[in-house]
XYZ file of C-alpha atoms in Angstrom:
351
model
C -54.011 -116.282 48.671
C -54.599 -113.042 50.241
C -57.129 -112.686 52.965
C -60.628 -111.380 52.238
C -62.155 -108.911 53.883
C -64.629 -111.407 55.861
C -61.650 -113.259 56.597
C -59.155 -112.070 59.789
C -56.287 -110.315 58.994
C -52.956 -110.819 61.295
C -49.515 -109.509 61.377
C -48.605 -105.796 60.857
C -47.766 -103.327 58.382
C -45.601 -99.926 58.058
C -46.583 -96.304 57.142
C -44.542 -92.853 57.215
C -45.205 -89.406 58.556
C -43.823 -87.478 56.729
C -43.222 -83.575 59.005
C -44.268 -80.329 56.932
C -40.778 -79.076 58.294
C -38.549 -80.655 55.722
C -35.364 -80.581 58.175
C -36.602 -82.987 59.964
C -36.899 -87.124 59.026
C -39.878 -89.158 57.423
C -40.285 -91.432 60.507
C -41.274 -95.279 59.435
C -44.274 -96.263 61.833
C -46.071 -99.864 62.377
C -49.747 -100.280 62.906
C -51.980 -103.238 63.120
C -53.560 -104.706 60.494
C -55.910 -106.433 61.878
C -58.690 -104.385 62.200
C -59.321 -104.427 58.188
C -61.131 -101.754 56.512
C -64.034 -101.654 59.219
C -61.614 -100.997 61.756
C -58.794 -99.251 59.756
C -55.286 -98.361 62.526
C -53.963 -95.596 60.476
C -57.316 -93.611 59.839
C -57.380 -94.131 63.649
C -54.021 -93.179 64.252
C -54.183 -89.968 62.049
C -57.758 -88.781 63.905
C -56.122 -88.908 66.757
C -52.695 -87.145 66.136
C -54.326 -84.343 63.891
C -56.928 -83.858 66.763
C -54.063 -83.283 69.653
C -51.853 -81.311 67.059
C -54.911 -79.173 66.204
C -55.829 -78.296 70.190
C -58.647 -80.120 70.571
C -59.114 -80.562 74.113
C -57.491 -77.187 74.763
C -60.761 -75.771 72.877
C -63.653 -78.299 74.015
C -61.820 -76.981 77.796
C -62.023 -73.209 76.460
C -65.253 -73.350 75.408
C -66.676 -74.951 78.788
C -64.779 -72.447 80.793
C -65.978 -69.421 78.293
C -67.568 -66.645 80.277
C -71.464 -66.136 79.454
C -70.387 -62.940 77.317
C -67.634 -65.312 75.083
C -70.302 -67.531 74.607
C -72.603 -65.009 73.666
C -70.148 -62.969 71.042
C -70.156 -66.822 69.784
C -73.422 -68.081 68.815
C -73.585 -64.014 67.427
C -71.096 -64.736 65.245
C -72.357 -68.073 64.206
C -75.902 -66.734 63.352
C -74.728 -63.162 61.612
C -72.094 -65.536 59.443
C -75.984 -67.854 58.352
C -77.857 -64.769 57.405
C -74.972 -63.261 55.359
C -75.002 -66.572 53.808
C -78.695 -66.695 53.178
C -77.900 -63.647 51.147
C -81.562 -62.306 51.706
C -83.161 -65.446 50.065
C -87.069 -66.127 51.106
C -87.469 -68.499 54.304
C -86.671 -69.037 57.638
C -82.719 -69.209 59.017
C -82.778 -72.076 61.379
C -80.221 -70.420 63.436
C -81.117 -67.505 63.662
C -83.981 -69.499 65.568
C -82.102 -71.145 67.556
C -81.020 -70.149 70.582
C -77.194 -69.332 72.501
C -77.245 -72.592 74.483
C -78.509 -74.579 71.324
C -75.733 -72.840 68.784
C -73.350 -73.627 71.876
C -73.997 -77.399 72.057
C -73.402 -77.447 68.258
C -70.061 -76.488 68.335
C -69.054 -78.532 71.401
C -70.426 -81.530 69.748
C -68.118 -80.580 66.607
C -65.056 -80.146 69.135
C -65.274 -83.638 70.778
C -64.964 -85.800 66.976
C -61.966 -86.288 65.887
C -61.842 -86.359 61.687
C -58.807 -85.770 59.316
C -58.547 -84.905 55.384
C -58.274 -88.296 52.885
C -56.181 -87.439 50.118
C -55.904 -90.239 46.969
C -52.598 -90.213 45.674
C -53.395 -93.179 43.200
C -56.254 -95.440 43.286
C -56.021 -99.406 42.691
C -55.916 -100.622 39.329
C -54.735 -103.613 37.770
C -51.814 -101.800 36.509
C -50.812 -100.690 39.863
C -51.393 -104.670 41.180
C -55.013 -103.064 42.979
C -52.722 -100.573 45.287
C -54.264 -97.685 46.329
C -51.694 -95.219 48.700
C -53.153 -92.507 50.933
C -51.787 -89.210 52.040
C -53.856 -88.137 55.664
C -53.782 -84.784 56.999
C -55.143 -82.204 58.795
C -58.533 -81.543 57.485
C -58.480 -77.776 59.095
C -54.980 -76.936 57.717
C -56.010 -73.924 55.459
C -57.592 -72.537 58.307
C -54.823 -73.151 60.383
C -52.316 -71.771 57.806
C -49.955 -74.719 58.404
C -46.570 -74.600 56.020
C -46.333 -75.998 52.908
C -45.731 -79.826 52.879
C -42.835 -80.195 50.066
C -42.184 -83.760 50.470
C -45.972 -84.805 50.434
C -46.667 -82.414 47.936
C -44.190 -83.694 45.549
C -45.321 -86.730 45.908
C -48.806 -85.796 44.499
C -47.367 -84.167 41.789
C -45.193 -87.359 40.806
C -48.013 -89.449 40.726
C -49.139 -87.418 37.989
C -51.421 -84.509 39.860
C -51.635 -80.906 38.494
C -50.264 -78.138 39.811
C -51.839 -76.939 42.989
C -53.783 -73.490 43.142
C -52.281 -70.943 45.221
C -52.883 -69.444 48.291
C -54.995 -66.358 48.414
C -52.318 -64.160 49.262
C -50.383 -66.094 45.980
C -48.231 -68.396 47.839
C -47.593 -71.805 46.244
C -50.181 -74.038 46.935
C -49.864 -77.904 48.299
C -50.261 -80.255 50.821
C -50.072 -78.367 53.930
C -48.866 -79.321 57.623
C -47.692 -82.985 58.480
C -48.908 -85.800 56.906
C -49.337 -89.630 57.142
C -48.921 -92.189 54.135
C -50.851 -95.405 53.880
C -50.956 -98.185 51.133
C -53.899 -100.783 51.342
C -54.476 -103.848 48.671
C -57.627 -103.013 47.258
C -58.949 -106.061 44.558
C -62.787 -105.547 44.424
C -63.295 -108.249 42.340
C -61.333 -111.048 44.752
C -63.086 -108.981 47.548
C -60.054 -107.997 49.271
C -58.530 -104.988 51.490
C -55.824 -105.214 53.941
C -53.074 -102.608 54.432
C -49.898 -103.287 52.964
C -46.203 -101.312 54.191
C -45.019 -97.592 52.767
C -42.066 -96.999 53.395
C -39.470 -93.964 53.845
C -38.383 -95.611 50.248
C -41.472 -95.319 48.742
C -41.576 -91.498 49.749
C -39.172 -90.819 47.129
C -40.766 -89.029 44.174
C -38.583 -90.834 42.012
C -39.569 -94.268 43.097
C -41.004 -96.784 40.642
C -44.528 -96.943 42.274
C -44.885 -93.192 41.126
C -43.557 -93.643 37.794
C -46.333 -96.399 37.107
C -49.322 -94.039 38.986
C -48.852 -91.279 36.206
C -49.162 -93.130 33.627
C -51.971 -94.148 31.569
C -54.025 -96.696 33.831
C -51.875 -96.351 36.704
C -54.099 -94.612 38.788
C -52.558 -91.347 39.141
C -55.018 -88.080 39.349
C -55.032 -84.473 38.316
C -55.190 -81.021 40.492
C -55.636 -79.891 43.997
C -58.476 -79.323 46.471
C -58.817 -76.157 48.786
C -61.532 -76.149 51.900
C -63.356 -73.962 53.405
C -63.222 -72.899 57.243
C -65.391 -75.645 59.135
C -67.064 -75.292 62.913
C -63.708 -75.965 64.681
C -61.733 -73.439 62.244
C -64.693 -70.684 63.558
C -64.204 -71.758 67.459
C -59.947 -71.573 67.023
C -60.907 -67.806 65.866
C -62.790 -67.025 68.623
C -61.138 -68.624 71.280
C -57.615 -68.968 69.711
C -55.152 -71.659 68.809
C -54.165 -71.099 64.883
C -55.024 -68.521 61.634
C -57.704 -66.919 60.891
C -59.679 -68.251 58.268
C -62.251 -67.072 55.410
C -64.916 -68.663 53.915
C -68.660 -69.889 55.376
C -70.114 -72.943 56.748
C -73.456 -72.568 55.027
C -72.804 -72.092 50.878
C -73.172 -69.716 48.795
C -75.681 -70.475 45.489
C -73.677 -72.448 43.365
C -70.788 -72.793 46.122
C -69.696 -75.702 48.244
C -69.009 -75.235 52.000
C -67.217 -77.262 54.386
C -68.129 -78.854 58.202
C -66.347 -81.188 60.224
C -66.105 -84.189 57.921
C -68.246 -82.985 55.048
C -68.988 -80.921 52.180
C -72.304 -79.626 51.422
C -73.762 -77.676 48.704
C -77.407 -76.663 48.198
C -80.098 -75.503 45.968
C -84.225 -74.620 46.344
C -84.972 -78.030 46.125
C -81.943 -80.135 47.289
C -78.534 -80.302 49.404
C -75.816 -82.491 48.787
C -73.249 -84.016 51.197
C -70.234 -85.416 50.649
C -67.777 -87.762 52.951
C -63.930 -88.606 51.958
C -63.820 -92.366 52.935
C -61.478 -94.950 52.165
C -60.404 -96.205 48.674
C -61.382 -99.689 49.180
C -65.174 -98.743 50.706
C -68.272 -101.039 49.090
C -71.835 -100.221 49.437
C -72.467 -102.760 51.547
C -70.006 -101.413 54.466
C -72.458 -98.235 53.808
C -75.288 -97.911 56.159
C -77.747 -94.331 55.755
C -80.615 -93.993 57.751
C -82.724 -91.292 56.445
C -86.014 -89.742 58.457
C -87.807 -86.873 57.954
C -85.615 -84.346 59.796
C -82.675 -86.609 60.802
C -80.050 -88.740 59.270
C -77.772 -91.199 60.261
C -74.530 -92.729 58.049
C -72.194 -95.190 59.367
C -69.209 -96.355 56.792
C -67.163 -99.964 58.033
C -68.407 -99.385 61.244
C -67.596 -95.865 61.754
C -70.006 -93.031 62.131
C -69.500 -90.453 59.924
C -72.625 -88.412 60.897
C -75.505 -88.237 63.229
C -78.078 -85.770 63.935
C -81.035 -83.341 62.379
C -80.722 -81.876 59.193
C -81.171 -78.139 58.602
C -84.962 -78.983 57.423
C -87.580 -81.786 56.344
C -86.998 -83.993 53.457
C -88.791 -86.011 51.692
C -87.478 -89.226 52.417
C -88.405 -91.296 49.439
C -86.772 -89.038 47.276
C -83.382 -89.532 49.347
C -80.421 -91.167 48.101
C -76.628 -92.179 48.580
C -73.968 -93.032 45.979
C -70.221 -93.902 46.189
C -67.818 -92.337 43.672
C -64.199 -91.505 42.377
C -63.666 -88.006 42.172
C -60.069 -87.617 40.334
C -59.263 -84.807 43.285
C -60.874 -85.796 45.783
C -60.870 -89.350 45.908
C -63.488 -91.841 46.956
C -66.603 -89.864 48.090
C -69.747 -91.347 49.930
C -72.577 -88.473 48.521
C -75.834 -88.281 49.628
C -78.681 -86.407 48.058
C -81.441 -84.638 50.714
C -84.596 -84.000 48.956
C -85.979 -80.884 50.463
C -89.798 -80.914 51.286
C -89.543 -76.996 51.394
C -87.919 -74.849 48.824
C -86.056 -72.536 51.564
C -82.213 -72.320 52.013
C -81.127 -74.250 55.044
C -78.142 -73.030 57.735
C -76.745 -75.774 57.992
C -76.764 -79.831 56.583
C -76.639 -81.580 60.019
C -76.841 -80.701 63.392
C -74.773 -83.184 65.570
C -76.586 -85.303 68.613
């Protein structure tokens, strides 16, 4: 009988990372399995490796050693980038009332979390015997411009996902940079998760695993995603480290904007926010605190976000779901209800 997820899980388990530099091996790894779902080793081990790949210590250390004026050209930057979001639209831009120390904190707090990109290459059905395989990578790679990740890409694209869009320069799209595969059991019904071995094997597009995800039932998906340049992409522009980027951190009407481990989207009366979590993730791992200006969510004992939102809500009218997006994968969403029809510049504003 497998173990449940109240019950303690022992032994170990196997995972690849599979290098965006195709000359070089898929290296077989071993993690822990004994932290479950709450307590996950490869979302863990992924934070941390995309984290040191992307520089972040080099640009928390750049940022505290900035000179006054870098610091200033900074939170400039950050404010002109809100009002040419804001497009002109009635109401007050809360950074643009906020001032350079304030914007400053915000970005540090953004520099010392360490988050990656979830990717569902299938999700567990009965057809697939309730397997759902990850691929985790950097979740600033567009920014960065990393190289195209054949091997991980055609692994999406065996599993039965669409072609991906291209580049804005009209490059082939994909996966992009180094990447990390995970499998977990995932039977909601016999309320069980535990992580389960991928191996250099089963990164063979031609394996039978993929055959079964892209077929009908067998939890394959459709298409791509593409991101937007968060915080951390704006601070490696200013202060160096990788690519420059395009894009916003507050939307655009009708558009969707990216921060460091969300996506947000707004209208008059309501922003939406929405976290990549783990294919096996219940409701009742899911803990949101809502308050008047704040929020708080915490998924299997992680914290995914902390801090005041861009304005008041009305908190009664505040809500979370989990879904399956067929691109995305699992998504925690939560709905703000605004108490004030004005655009805000930003979702939440880290502790």
């Amino acid at each position: 009988m497998p173990e449940a997820l109240n019950m303690a899980l022992t032994g170990t388990f196997k995972y690849v990372l599979i290098p965006a530099d195709s000359s070089e091996p898929i290296d077989t790894r071993e993690g822990d399995k004994s932290g479950g779902l709450s307590d996950d080793f490869l979302a863990k081990e992924a934070r941390r490796y995309f984290f040191d790949q992307s520089g972040g210590d080099a640009r928390a250390a750049a940022l505290e050693n900035a000179s006054p004026e870098e610091k200033k050209a900074l939170a400039d930057q950050i404010r002109k980038q809100a009002a040419d979001a804001a497009g002109g639209r009635a109401g007050p831009n809360k950074m643009s009332q906020m001032d350079d120390e304030a914007l400053i904190n915000m970005v540090r707090a953004t520099q010392a979390s360490a988050s990656c990109e979830i990717m569902a290459v299938t999700v567990p059905t009965k057809l697939n015997s309730h397997h759902a395989v990850s691929i985790y990578g950097a979740d600033d790679a567009k920014t960065r411009n990393l190289p195209i990740n054949a091997r991980a890409t055609a692994i999406m694209q065996a599993c039965g996902h669409g072609a991906f869009p291209p580049g804005d320069d009209g490059s082939p799209g994909g996966v992009s940079g180094d990447v990390f595969v995970g499998r977990c059991r995932d039977d909601e019904v016999g309320d069980v998760w535990e992580r389960v071995d991928f191996t250099c094997d089963d990164a063979n597009p031609g394996s039978e695993w993929c055959h079964t995800a892209r077929t009908s039932g067998g939890g394959g998906g459709h298409g791509g995603t593409a991101g937007a340049p968060s915080l951390s992409g704006m601070m490696t522009q200013a202060f160096g480290g990788g690519g420059a980027g395009t894009g916003t951190m507050v939307p655009t009407a009708g558009g969707e904007a990216e921060a460091d481990g969300y996506r947000w989207s707004q209208t008059d009366d309501e922003v939406e926010i929405k976290f990549s979590v783990a294919s096996g993730l219940k409701a009742k791992y899911v803990k949101v605190n809502f308050g008047r200006k704040s929020v708080k969510v915490t998924a299997a004992g992680q914290t995914l976000a902390n801090g005041e939102t861009g304005g008041d809500m009305i908190v009664d009218e505040c809500t979370y779901t989990i879904q399956d997006d067929k691109e995305s994968g699992r998504e925690l969403c939560l709905s703000l209800a605004k108490r004030v029809e004005t655009n805000w510049g930003y979702a939440i504003l880290p502790k």
